[in-house]
């Protein structure tokens, strides 16, 4: 993973922990990377504010690491939350990238009941993005593919009992 875009005159306050996170990912120590990313994101959010670009980048990195760790629900939630934030900030390109990340995690969820719940949220945000000019509106086929998957999930959910209180994270 690259580093967040930073002002050339002012290096990131979090360059050292970001380096350790990247090193852990590259070495396959995903659980360690996830823990470091969570701590660094919390510290950066407290220091810079939750909507600061570097915090957004760290949340994006955390979503990626959650995906690598098999935490599809965590990856999905982080990515979709970022998509909403970036959509509110009129960053259509970044919002669509986050929707694509959320969709990748969603596709990896095997429980059809959970897939339906997550899919509704995903499609709501995705549909909002297509209402405005930008990459989501230019790539409507992907949204239609997600809607088609929702139909398949609904059929699978009808054929299987609803899960108990525990949820499938995709692991």
mmCIF file of N, CA and C in Angstrom, residues 21-159:
data_model
loop_
_atom_site.group_PDB
_atom_site.id
_atom_site.type_symbol
_atom_site.label_atom_id
_atom_site.label_comp_id
_atom_site.label_asym_id
_atom_site.label_seq_id
_atom_site.Cartn_x
_atom_site.Cartn_y
_atom_site.Cartn_z
ATOM 1 N N UNK A 21 2.658 -0.759 9.556
ATOM 2 C CA UNK A 21 1.460 -1.424 9.028
ATOM 3 C C UNK A 21 1.788 -2.059 7.673
ATOM 4 N N UNK A 22 2.397 -1.284 6.792
ATOM 5 C CA UNK A 22 2.746 -1.795 5.466
ATOM 6 C C UNK A 22 3.711 -2.973 5.556
ATOM 7 N N UNK A 23 4.672 -2.880 6.460
ATOM 8 C CA UNK A 23 5.631 -3.967 6.650
ATOM 9 C C UNK A 23 4.919 -5.237 7.136
ATOM 10 N N UNK A 24 3.984 -5.075 8.060
ATOM 11 C CA UNK A 24 3.235 -6.234 8.565
ATOM 12 C C UNK A 24 2.408 -6.874 7.453
ATOM 13 N N UNK A 25 1.770 -6.053 6.608
ATOM 14 C CA UNK A 25 0.988 -6.599 5.494
ATOM 15 C C UNK A 25 1.904 -7.353 4.541
ATOM 16 N N UNK A 26 3.000 -6.732 4.174
ATOM 17 C CA UNK A 26 3.922 -7.363 3.218
ATOM 18 C C UNK A 26 4.518 -8.655 3.760
ATOM 19 N N UNK A 27 4.655 -8.753 5.090
ATOM 20 C CA UNK A 27 5.206 -9.953 5.708
ATOM 21 C C UNK A 27 4.137 -10.996 6.011
ATOM 22 N N UNK A 28 2.881 -10.675 5.690
ATOM 23 C CA UNK A 28 1.804 -11.631 5.931
ATOM 24 C C UNK A 28 1.290 -11.656 7.359
ATOM 25 N N UNK A 29 1.682 -10.687 8.155
ATOM 26 C CA UNK A 29 1.212 -10.607 9.546
ATOM 27 C C UNK A 29 -0.051 -9.742 9.571
ATOM 28 N N UNK A 30 -1.116 -10.290 9.026
ATOM 29 C CA UNK A 30 -2.341 -9.524 8.786
ATOM 30 C C UNK A 30 -3.027 -9.127 10.091
ATOM 31 N N UNK A 31 -3.067 -10.024 11.079
ATOM 32 C CA UNK A 31 -3.704 -9.675 12.353
ATOM 33 C C UNK A 31 -2.969 -8.518 13.024
ATOM 34 N N UNK A 32 -1.653 -8.546 12.982
ATOM 35 C CA UNK A 32 -0.855 -7.450 13.541
ATOM 36 C C UNK A 32 -1.113 -6.154 12.764
ATOM 37 N N UNK A 33 -1.181 -6.257 11.449
ATOM 38 C CA UNK A 33 -1.454 -5.086 10.607
ATOM 39 C C UNK A 33 -2.822 -4.501 10.931
ATOM 40 N N UNK A 34 -3.804 -5.375 11.130
ATOM 41 C CA UNK A 34 -5.157 -4.912 11.450
ATOM 42 C C UNK A 34 -5.174 -4.174 12.784
ATOM 43 N N UNK A 35 -4.493 -4.726 13.760
ATOM 44 C CA UNK A 35 -4.440 -4.072 15.077
ATOM 45 C C UNK A 35 -3.737 -2.716 14.984
ATOM 46 N N UNK A 36 -2.592 -2.683 14.311
ATOM 47 C CA UNK A 36 -1.863 -1.421 14.146
ATOM 48 C C UNK A 36 -2.692 -0.392 13.375
ATOM 49 N N UNK A 37 -3.383 -0.845 12.331
ATOM 50 C CA UNK A 37 -4.196 0.071 11.524
ATOM 51 C C UNK A 37 -5.332 0.647 12.363
ATOM 52 N N UNK A 38 -5.956 -0.189 13.174
ATOM 53 C CA UNK A 38 -7.041 0.297 14.039
ATOM 54 C C UNK A 38 -6.551 1.338 15.035
ATOM 55 N N UNK A 39 -5.428 1.061 15.674
ATOM 56 C CA UNK A 39 -4.867 2.008 16.649
ATOM 57 C C UNK A 39 -4.442 3.314 15.975
ATOM 58 N N UNK A 40 -3.773 3.192 14.834
ATOM 59 C CA UNK A 40 -3.292 4.382 14.129
ATOM 60 C C UNK A 40 -4.458 5.218 13.629
ATOM 61 N N UNK A 41 -5.498 4.566 13.131
ATOM 62 C CA UNK A 41 -6.677 5.292 12.661
ATOM 63 C C UNK A 41 -7.335 6.047 13.807
ATOM 64 N N UNK A 42 -7.456 5.396 14.953
ATOM 65 C CA UNK A 42 -8.065 6.051 16.120
ATOM 66 C C UNK A 42 -7.227 7.249 16.566
ATOM 67 N N UNK A 43 -5.911 7.088 16.601
ATOM 68 C CA UNK A 43 -5.029 8.197 16.993
ATOM 69 C C UNK A 43 -5.104 9.339 15.981
ATOM 70 N N UNK A 44 -5.073 9.001 14.709
ATOM 71 C CA UNK A 44 -5.136 10.033 13.675
ATOM 72 C C UNK A 44 -6.472 10.760 13.710
ATOM 73 N N UNK A 45 -7.535 10.035 13.939
ATOM 74 C CA UNK A 45 -8.862 10.649 14.010
ATOM 75 C C UNK A 45 -8.954 11.607 15.185
ATOM 76 N N UNK A 46 -8.401 11.202 16.323
ATOM 77 C CA UNK A 46 -8.414 12.072 17.507
ATOM 78 C C UNK A 46 -7.546 13.306 17.298
ATOM 79 N N UNK A 47 -6.447 13.151 16.571
ATOM 80 C CA UNK A 47 -5.511 14.258 16.346
ATOM 81 C C UNK A 47 -5.955 15.181 15.216
ATOM 82 N N UNK A 48 -6.378 14.591 14.098
ATOM 83 C CA UNK A 48 -6.651 15.359 12.885
ATOM 84 C C UNK A 48 -8.138 15.584 12.616
ATOM 85 N N UNK A 49 -8.982 14.775 13.237
ATOM 86 C CA UNK A 49 -10.419 14.834 12.975
ATOM 87 C C UNK A 49 -10.817 13.711 12.047
ATOM 88 N N UNK A 50 -12.025 13.182 12.206
ATOM 89 C CA UNK A 50 -12.435 11.989 11.466
ATOM 90 C C UNK A 50 -12.573 12.171 9.955
ATOM 91 N N UNK A 51 -12.682 13.406 9.489
ATOM 92 C CA UNK A 51 -12.847 13.614 8.044
ATOM 93 C C UNK A 51 -11.564 14.067 7.354
ATOM 94 N N UNK A 52 -10.475 14.127 8.091
ATOM 95 C CA UNK A 52 -9.201 14.524 7.503
ATOM 96 C C UNK A 52 -8.793 13.504 6.429
ATOM 97 N N UNK A 53 -8.225 13.965 5.317
ATOM 98 C CA UNK A 53 -7.842 13.052 4.236
ATOM 99 C C UNK A 53 -6.933 11.897 4.692
ATOM 100 N N UNK A 54 -6.018 12.168 5.605
ATOM 101 C CA UNK A 54 -5.134 11.095 6.066
ATOM 102 C C UNK A 54 -5.912 10.052 6.876
ATOM 103 N N UNK A 55 -6.889 10.489 7.631
ATOM 104 C CA UNK A 55 -7.733 9.557 8.391
ATOM 105 C C UNK A 55 -8.576 8.729 7.415
ATOM 106 N N UNK A 56 -9.086 9.379 6.390
ATOM 107 C CA UNK A 56 -9.847 8.635 5.378
ATOM 108 C C UNK A 56 -8.968 7.583 4.722
ATOM 109 N N UNK A 57 -7.738 7.946 4.401
ATOM 110 C CA UNK A 57 -6.816 6.991 3.793
ATOM 111 C C UNK A 57 -6.541 5.833 4.749
ATOM 112 N N UNK A 58 -6.361 6.124 6.029
ATOM 113 C CA UNK A 58 -6.121 5.067 7.014
ATOM 114 C C UNK A 58 -7.337 4.148 7.149
ATOM 115 N N UNK A 59 -8.528 4.718 7.069
ATOM 116 C CA UNK A 59 -9.742 3.895 7.108
ATOM 117 C C UNK A 59 -9.818 3.001 5.868
ATOM 118 N N UNK A 60 -9.405 3.537 4.738
ATOM 119 C CA UNK A 60 -9.357 2.747 3.497
ATOM 120 C C UNK A 60 -8.361 1.592 3.643
ATOM 121 N N UNK A 61 -7.200 1.891 4.221
ATOM 122 C CA UNK A 61 -6.191 0.869 4.472
ATOM 123 C C UNK A 61 -6.738 -0.184 5.441
ATOM 124 N N UNK A 62 -7.440 0.252 6.463
ATOM 125 C CA UNK A 62 -8.031 -0.683 7.431
ATOM 126 C C UNK A 62 -9.058 -1.594 6.762
ATOM 127 N N UNK A 63 -9.836 -1.050 5.849
ATOM 128 C CA UNK A 63 -10.823 -1.858 5.124
ATOM 129 C C UNK A 63 -10.116 -2.918 4.278
ATOM 130 N N UNK A 64 -9.043 -2.536 3.633
ATOM 131 C CA UNK A 64 -8.267 -3.475 2.824
ATOM 132 C C UNK A 64 -7.688 -4.588 3.694
ATOM 133 N N UNK A 65 -7.141 -4.211 4.838
ATOM 134 C CA UNK A 65 -6.557 -5.201 5.741
ATOM 135 C C UNK A 65 -7.646 -6.119 6.303
ATOM 136 N N UNK A 66 -8.801 -5.563 6.623
ATOM 137 C CA UNK A 66 -9.918 -6.396 7.092
ATOM 138 C C UNK A 66 -10.280 -7.418 6.019
ATOM 139 N N UNK A 67 -10.287 -6.999 4.776
ATOM 140 C CA UNK A 67 -10.576 -7.910 3.667
ATOM 141 C C UNK A 67 -9.537 -9.033 3.634
ATOM 142 N N UNK A 68 -8.258 -8.661 3.735
ATOM 143 C CA UNK A 68 -7.193 -9.665 3.732
ATOM 144 C C UNK A 68 -7.326 -10.634 4.903
ATOM 145 N N UNK A 69 -7.813 -10.125 6.035
ATOM 146 C CA UNK A 69 -7.967 -10.944 7.241
ATOM 147 C C UNK A 69 -9.208 -11.830 7.187
ATOM 148 N N UNK A 70 -10.035 -11.648 6.168
ATOM 149 C CA UNK A 70 -11.259 -12.437 6.057
ATOM 150 C C UNK A 70 -12.425 -11.831 6.808
ATOM 151 N N UNK A 71 -12.271 -10.607 7.283
ATOM 152 C CA UNK A 71 -13.353 -9.908 7.995
ATOM 153 C C UNK A 71 -14.157 -9.114 6.968
ATOM 154 N N UNK A 72 -15.014 -9.827 6.262
ATOM 155 C CA UNK A 72 -15.755 -9.196 5.179
ATOM 156 C C UNK A 72 -16.751 -8.160 5.692
ATOM 157 N N UNK A 73 -17.374 -8.424 6.818
ATOM 158 C CA UNK A 73 -18.315 -7.459 7.379
ATOM 159 C C UNK A 73 -17.587 -6.165 7.759
ATOM 160 N N UNK A 74 -16.446 -6.279 8.417
ATOM 161 C CA UNK A 74 -15.672 -5.092 8.782
ATOM 162 C C UNK A 74 -15.202 -4.324 7.565
ATOM 163 N N UNK A 75 -14.696 -5.046 6.576
ATOM 164 C CA UNK A 75 -14.242 -4.415 5.342
ATOM 165 C C UNK A 75 -15.395 -3.696 4.648
ATOM 166 N N UNK A 76 -16.531 -4.375 4.573
ATOM 167 C CA UNK A 76 -17.714 -3.797 3.940
ATOM 168 C C UNK A 76 -18.129 -2.507 4.644
ATOM 169 N N UNK A 77 -18.264 -2.570 5.967
ATOM 170 C CA UNK A 77 -18.752 -1.402 6.727
ATOM 171 C C UNK A 77 -17.805 -0.211 6.585
ATOM 172 N N UNK A 78 -16.502 -0.457 6.728
ATOM 173 C CA UNK A 78 -15.535 0.628 6.586
ATOM 174 C C UNK A 78 -15.614 1.256 5.199
ATOM 175 N N UNK A 79 -15.664 0.418 4.183
ATOM 176 C CA UNK A 79 -15.697 0.924 2.803
ATOM 177 C C UNK A 79 -16.983 1.685 2.521
ATOM 178 N N UNK A 80 -18.110 1.155 2.971
ATOM 179 C CA UNK A 80 -19.382 1.827 2.691
ATOM 180 C C UNK A 80 -19.497 3.141 3.470
ATOM 181 N N UNK A 81 -18.996 3.163 4.707
ATOM 182 C CA UNK A 81 -18.990 4.413 5.477
ATOM 183 C C UNK A 81 -18.142 5.471 4.773
ATOM 184 N N UNK A 82 -16.999 5.050 4.251
ATOM 185 C CA UNK A 82 -16.145 5.987 3.500
ATOM 186 C C UNK A 82 -16.850 6.476 2.241
ATOM 187 N N UNK A 83 -17.553 5.582 1.557
ATOM 188 C CA UNK A 83 -18.282 5.984 0.348
ATOM 189 C C UNK A 83 -19.309 7.062 0.687
ATOM 190 N N UNK A 84 -20.028 6.877 1.778
ATOM 191 C CA UNK A 84 -21.018 7.883 2.193
ATOM 192 C C UNK A 84 -20.350 9.221 2.500
ATOM 193 N N UNK A 85 -19.258 9.166 3.262
ATOM 194 C CA UNK A 85 -18.537 10.389 3.621
ATOM 195 C C UNK A 85 -18.025 11.101 2.374
ATOM 196 N N UNK A 86 -17.406 10.378 1.502
ATOM 197 C CA UNK A 86 -16.836 10.995 0.302
ATOM 198 C C UNK A 86 -17.921 11.484 -0.654
ATOM 199 N N UNK A 87 -19.045 10.802 -0.660
ATOM 200 C CA UNK A 87 -20.172 11.285 -1.474
ATOM 201 C C UNK A 87 -20.670 12.625 -0.916
ATOM 202 N N UNK A 88 -20.807 12.719 0.403
ATOM 203 C CA UNK A 88 -21.220 13.993 1.030
ATOM 204 C C UNK A 88 -20.227 15.106 0.724
ATOM 205 N N UNK A 89 -18.965 14.746 0.568
ATOM 206 C CA UNK A 89 -17.922 15.738 0.294
ATOM 207 C C UNK A 89 -17.728 15.957 -1.207
ATOM 208 N N UNK A 90 -18.626 15.398 -2.018
ATOM 209 C CA UNK A 90 -18.614 15.564 -3.474
ATOM 210 C C UNK A 90 -17.344 15.036 -4.139
ATOM 211 N N UNK A 91 -16.822 13.935 -3.609
ATOM 212 C CA UNK A 91 -15.669 13.278 -4.218
ATOM 213 C C UNK A 91 -16.159 11.991 -4.875
ATOM 214 N N UNK A 92 -16.742 12.156 -6.068
ATOM 215 C CA UNK A 92 -17.400 11.046 -6.759
ATOM 216 C C UNK A 92 -16.445 9.904 -7.067
ATOM 217 N N UNK A 93 -15.246 10.222 -7.468
ATOM 218 C CA UNK A 93 -14.279 9.173 -7.832
ATOM 219 C C UNK A 93 -13.908 8.325 -6.617
ATOM 220 N N UNK A 94 -13.570 8.963 -5.510
ATOM 221 C CA UNK A 94 -13.200 8.221 -4.300
ATOM 222 C C UNK A 94 -14.401 7.457 -3.753
ATOM 223 N N UNK A 95 -15.573 8.078 -3.776
ATOM 224 C CA UNK A 95 -16.782 7.402 -3.286
ATOM 225 C C UNK A 95 -17.053 6.139 -4.096
ATOM 226 N N UNK A 96 -16.897 6.218 -5.403
ATOM 227 C CA UNK A 96 -17.142 5.043 -6.234
ATOM 228 C C UNK A 96 -16.087 3.963 -5.975
ATOM 229 N N UNK A 97 -14.853 4.358 -5.769
ATOM 230 C CA UNK A 97 -13.813 3.384 -5.406
ATOM 231 C C UNK A 97 -14.160 2.662 -4.116
ATOM 232 N N UNK A 98 -14.694 3.402 -3.157
ATOM 233 C CA UNK A 98 -15.098 2.788 -1.897
ATOM 234 C C UNK A 98 -16.300 1.869 -2.079
ATOM 235 N N UNK A 99 -17.227 2.238 -2.945
ATOM 236 C CA UNK A 99 -18.363 1.356 -3.244
ATOM 237 C C UNK A 99 -17.851 0.072 -3.876
ATOM 238 N N UNK A 100 -16.877 0.177 -4.762
ATOM 239 C CA UNK A 100 -16.309 -1.015 -5.386
ATOM 240 C C UNK A 100 -15.636 -1.911 -4.336
ATOM 241 N N UNK A 101 -14.955 -1.314 -3.374
ATOM 242 C CA UNK A 101 -14.332 -2.092 -2.288
ATOM 243 C C UNK A 101 -15.397 -2.767 -1.432
ATOM 244 N N UNK A 102 -16.458 -2.028 -1.118
ATOM 245 C CA UNK A 102 -17.559 -2.612 -0.341
ATOM 246 C C UNK A 102 -18.191 -3.761 -1.114
ATOM 247 N N UNK A 103 -18.348 -3.594 -2.412
ATOM 248 C CA UNK A 103 -18.947 -4.638 -3.242
ATOM 249 C C UNK A 103 -18.068 -5.892 -3.255
ATOM 250 N N UNK A 104 -16.763 -5.721 -3.281
ATOM 251 C CA UNK A 104 -15.867 -6.887 -3.257
ATOM 252 C C UNK A 104 -16.043 -7.666 -1.955
ATOM 253 N N UNK A 105 -16.125 -6.958 -0.847
ATOM 254 C CA UNK A 105 -16.336 -7.629 0.442
ATOM 255 C C UNK A 105 -17.718 -8.282 0.478
ATOM 256 N N UNK A 106 -18.717 -7.590 -0.033
ATOM 257 C CA UNK A 106 -20.090 -8.107 -0.063
ATOM 258 C C UNK A 106 -20.172 -9.409 -0.862
ATOM 259 N N UNK A 107 -19.477 -9.451 -1.993
ATOM 260 C CA UNK A 107 -19.497 -10.659 -2.827
ATOM 261 C C UNK A 107 -18.883 -11.853 -2.102
ATOM 262 N N UNK A 108 -18.003 -11.598 -1.133
ATOM 263 C CA UNK A 108 -17.347 -12.679 -0.400
ATOM 264 C C UNK A 108 -18.180 -13.184 0.778
ATOM 265 N N UNK A 109 -19.261 -12.507 1.117
ATOM 266 C CA UNK A 109 -20.145 -12.956 2.199
ATOM 267 C C UNK A 109 -20.959 -14.132 1.676
ATOM 268 N N UNK A 110 -20.904 -15.235 2.362
ATOM 269 C CA UNK A 110 -21.561 -16.457 1.878
ATOM 270 C C UNK A 110 -22.973 -16.643 2.428
ATOM 271 N N UNK A 111 -23.281 -16.081 3.572
ATOM 272 C CA UNK A 111 -24.619 -16.234 4.143
ATOM 273 C C UNK A 111 -25.603 -15.371 3.351
ATOM 274 N N UNK A 112 -26.621 -15.981 2.735
ATOM 275 C CA UNK A 112 -27.530 -15.190 1.891
ATOM 276 C C UNK A 112 -28.349 -14.165 2.675
ATOM 277 N N UNK A 113 -28.670 -14.452 3.917
ATOM 278 C CA UNK A 113 -29.450 -13.503 4.722
ATOM 279 C C UNK A 113 -28.625 -12.244 5.011
ATOM 280 N N UNK A 114 -27.386 -12.464 5.425
ATOM 281 C CA UNK A 114 -26.510 -11.319 5.672
ATOM 282 C C UNK A 114 -26.204 -10.596 4.361
ATOM 283 N N UNK A 115 -26.010 -11.358 3.291
ATOM 284 C CA UNK A 115 -25.758 -10.753 1.986
ATOM 285 C C UNK A 115 -26.896 -9.842 1.555
ATOM 286 N N UNK A 116 -28.129 -10.249 1.831
ATOM 287 C CA UNK A 116 -29.285 -9.406 1.495
ATOM 288 C C UNK A 116 -29.280 -8.114 2.312
ATOM 289 N N UNK A 117 -29.022 -8.235 3.607
ATOM 290 C CA UNK A 117 -28.989 -7.030 4.457
ATOM 291 C C UNK A 117 -27.917 -6.045 3.986
ATOM 292 N N UNK A 118 -26.719 -6.567 3.777
ATOM 293 C CA UNK A 118 -25.619 -5.705 3.337
ATOM 294 C C UNK A 118 -25.875 -5.164 1.933
ATOM 295 N N UNK A 119 -26.408 -6.016 1.072
ATOM 296 C CA UNK A 119 -26.672 -5.619 -0.308
ATOM 297 C C UNK A 119 -27.645 -4.463 -0.414
ATOM 298 N N UNK A 120 -28.646 -4.450 0.456
ATOM 299 C CA UNK A 120 -29.600 -3.318 0.439
ATOM 300 C C UNK A 120 -28.880 -2.005 0.711
ATOM 301 N N UNK A 121 -28.011 -2.003 1.736
ATOM 302 C CA UNK A 121 -27.250 -0.782 2.049
ATOM 303 C C UNK A 121 -26.340 -0.392 0.891
ATOM 304 N N UNK A 122 -25.653 -1.390 0.343
ATOM 305 C CA UNK A 122 -24.741 -1.141 -0.771
ATOM 306 C C UNK A 122 -25.480 -0.532 -1.955
ATOM 307 N N UNK A 123 -26.580 -1.125 -2.334
ATOM 308 C CA UNK A 123 -27.320 -0.656 -3.508
ATOM 309 C C UNK A 123 -27.913 0.727 -3.261
ATOM 310 N N UNK A 124 -28.332 1.021 -2.029
ATOM 311 C CA UNK A 124 -28.833 2.372 -1.719
ATOM 312 C C UNK A 124 -27.758 3.426 -1.967
ATOM 313 N N UNK A 125 -26.567 3.191 -1.436
ATOM 314 C CA UNK A 125 -25.468 4.159 -1.616
ATOM 315 C C UNK A 125 -25.070 4.215 -3.080
ATOM 316 N N UNK A 126 -24.950 3.074 -3.712
ATOM 317 C CA UNK A 126 -24.537 2.998 -5.115
ATOM 318 C C UNK A 126 -25.527 3.751 -6.000
ATOM 319 N N UNK A 127 -26.803 3.581 -5.728
ATOM 320 C CA UNK A 127 -27.831 4.264 -6.516
ATOM 321 C C UNK A 127 -27.715 5.775 -6.351
ATOM 322 N N UNK A 128 -27.440 6.234 -5.135
ATOM 323 C CA UNK A 128 -27.225 7.672 -4.915
ATOM 324 C C UNK A 128 -26.075 8.184 -5.774
ATOM 325 N N UNK A 129 -25.003 7.397 -5.856
ATOM 326 C CA UNK A 129 -23.845 7.828 -6.656
ATOM 327 C C UNK A 129 -24.179 7.911 -8.136
ATOM 328 N N UNK A 130 -25.038 7.020 -8.621
ATOM 329 C CA UNK A 130 -25.359 7.030 -10.056
ATOM 330 C C UNK A 130 -26.278 8.185 -10.429
ATOM 331 N N UNK A 131 -26.876 8.832 -9.437
ATOM 332 C CA UNK A 131 -27.779 9.946 -9.716
ATOM 333 C C UNK A 131 -27.029 11.205 -10.145
ATOM 334 N N UNK A 132 -25.723 11.205 -9.957
ATOM 335 C CA UNK A 132 -24.903 12.363 -10.320
ATOM 336 C C UNK A 132 -23.847 11.938 -11.330
ATOM 337 N N UNK A 133 -23.348 12.883 -12.085
ATOM 338 C CA UNK A 133 -22.294 12.583 -13.052
ATOM 339 C C UNK A 133 -21.063 12.071 -12.322
ATOM 340 N N UNK A 134 -20.404 11.125 -12.926
ATOM 341 C CA UNK A 134 -19.192 10.576 -12.330
ATOM 342 C C UNK A 134 -19.016 9.124 -12.711
ATOM 343 N N UNK A 135 -18.006 8.484 -12.133
ATOM 344 C CA UNK A 135 -17.684 7.113 -12.529
ATOM 345 C C UNK A 135 -18.801 6.110 -12.240
ATOM 346 N N UNK A 136 -19.574 6.297 -11.187
ATOM 347 C CA UNK A 136 -20.669 5.363 -10.896
ATOM 348 C C UNK A 136 -21.735 5.440 -11.981
ATOM 349 N N UNK A 137 -22.060 6.646 -12.402
ATOM 350 C CA UNK A 137 -23.068 6.823 -13.451
ATOM 351 C C UNK A 137 -22.562 6.293 -14.795
ATOM 352 N N UNK A 138 -21.246 6.325 -14.989
ATOM 353 C CA UNK A 138 -20.653 5.838 -16.231
ATOM 354 C C UNK A 138 -20.521 4.318 -16.268
ATOM 355 N N UNK A 139 -20.740 3.667 -15.127
ATOM 356 C CA UNK A 139 -20.526 2.224 -15.020
ATOM 357 C C UNK A 139 -21.762 1.543 -14.431
ATOM 358 N N UNK A 140 -22.910 1.847 -14.966
ATOM 359 C CA UNK A 140 -24.190 1.363 -14.441
ATOM 360 C C UNK A 140 -24.300 -0.167 -14.496
ATOM 361 N N UNK A 141 -23.547 -0.800 -15.393
ATOM 362 C CA UNK A 141 -23.612 -2.258 -15.515
ATOM 363 C C UNK A 141 -23.223 -2.949 -14.216
ATOM 364 N N UNK A 142 -22.278 -2.367 -13.492
ATOM 365 C CA UNK A 142 -21.845 -2.958 -12.218
ATOM 366 C C UNK A 142 -22.979 -2.923 -11.192
ATOM 367 N N UNK A 143 -23.719 -1.837 -11.158
ATOM 368 C CA UNK A 143 -24.862 -1.741 -10.256
ATOM 369 C C UNK A 143 -25.910 -2.773 -10.642
ATOM 370 N N UNK A 144 -26.164 -2.926 -11.926
ATOM 371 C CA UNK A 144 -27.145 -3.923 -12.377
ATOM 372 C C UNK A 144 -26.694 -5.334 -12.004
ATOM 373 N N UNK A 145 -25.407 -5.592 -12.063
ATOM 374 C CA UNK A 145 -24.873 -6.886 -11.664
ATOM 375 C C UNK A 145 -25.121 -7.133 -10.169
ATOM 376 N N UNK A 146 -24.967 -6.096 -9.372
ATOM 377 C CA UNK A 146 -25.239 -6.219 -7.930
ATOM 378 C C UNK A 146 -26.718 -6.496 -7.689
ATOM 379 N N UNK A 147 -27.568 -5.843 -8.430
ATOM 380 C CA UNK A 147 -29.011 -6.092 -8.293
ATOM 381 C C UNK A 147 -29.357 -7.532 -8.689
ATOM 382 N N UNK A 148 -28.707 -8.034 -9.709
ATOM 383 C CA UNK A 148 -28.918 -9.420 -10.128
ATOM 384 C C UNK A 148 -28.481 -10.373 -9.019
ATOM 385 N N UNK A 149 -27.348 -10.073 -8.392
ATOM 386 C CA UNK A 149 -26.893 -10.910 -7.272
ATOM 387 C C UNK A 149 -27.904 -10.883 -6.135
ATOM 388 N N UNK A 150 -28.524 -9.742 -5.911
ATOM 389 C CA UNK A 150 -29.545 -9.657 -4.857
ATOM 390 C C UNK A 150 -30.687 -10.643 -5.135
ATOM 391 N N UNK A 151 -31.068 -10.779 -6.392
ATOM 392 C CA UNK A 151 -32.104 -11.745 -6.746
ATOM 393 C C UNK A 151 -31.677 -13.175 -6.433
ATOM 394 N N UNK A 152 -30.427 -13.489 -6.744
ATOM 395 C CA UNK A 152 -29.917 -14.827 -6.436
ATOM 396 C C UNK A 152 -29.842 -15.049 -4.929
ATOM 397 N N UNK A 153 -29.430 -14.024 -4.189
ATOM 398 C CA UNK A 153 -29.371 -14.134 -2.727
ATOM 399 C C UNK A 153 -30.759 -14.344 -2.133
ATOM 400 N N UNK A 154 -31.742 -13.631 -2.678
ATOM 401 C CA UNK A 154 -33.115 -13.779 -2.182
ATOM 402 C C UNK A 154 -33.593 -15.214 -2.380
ATOM 403 N N UNK A 155 -33.304 -15.805 -3.526
ATOM 404 C CA UNK A 155 -33.702 -17.188 -3.790
ATOM 405 C C UNK A 155 -32.997 -18.144 -2.827
ATOM 406 N N UNK A 156 -31.707 -17.923 -2.591
ATOM 407 C CA UNK A 156 -30.963 -18.770 -1.646
ATOM 408 C C UNK A 156 -31.476 -18.591 -0.227
ATOM 409 N N UNK A 157 -31.815 -17.351 0.148
ATOM 410 C CA UNK A 157 -32.309 -17.082 1.506
ATOM 411 C C UNK A 157 -33.646 -17.779 1.736
ATOM 412 N N UNK A 158 -34.492 -17.805 0.724
ATOM 413 C CA UNK A 158 -35.782 -18.492 0.848
ATOM 414 C C UNK A 158 -35.593 -19.985 1.065
ATOM 415 N N UNK A 159 -34.546 -20.538 0.487
ATOM 416 C CA UNK A 159 -34.301 -21.972 0.573
ATOM 417 C C UNK A 159 -33.541 -22.386 1.829
#
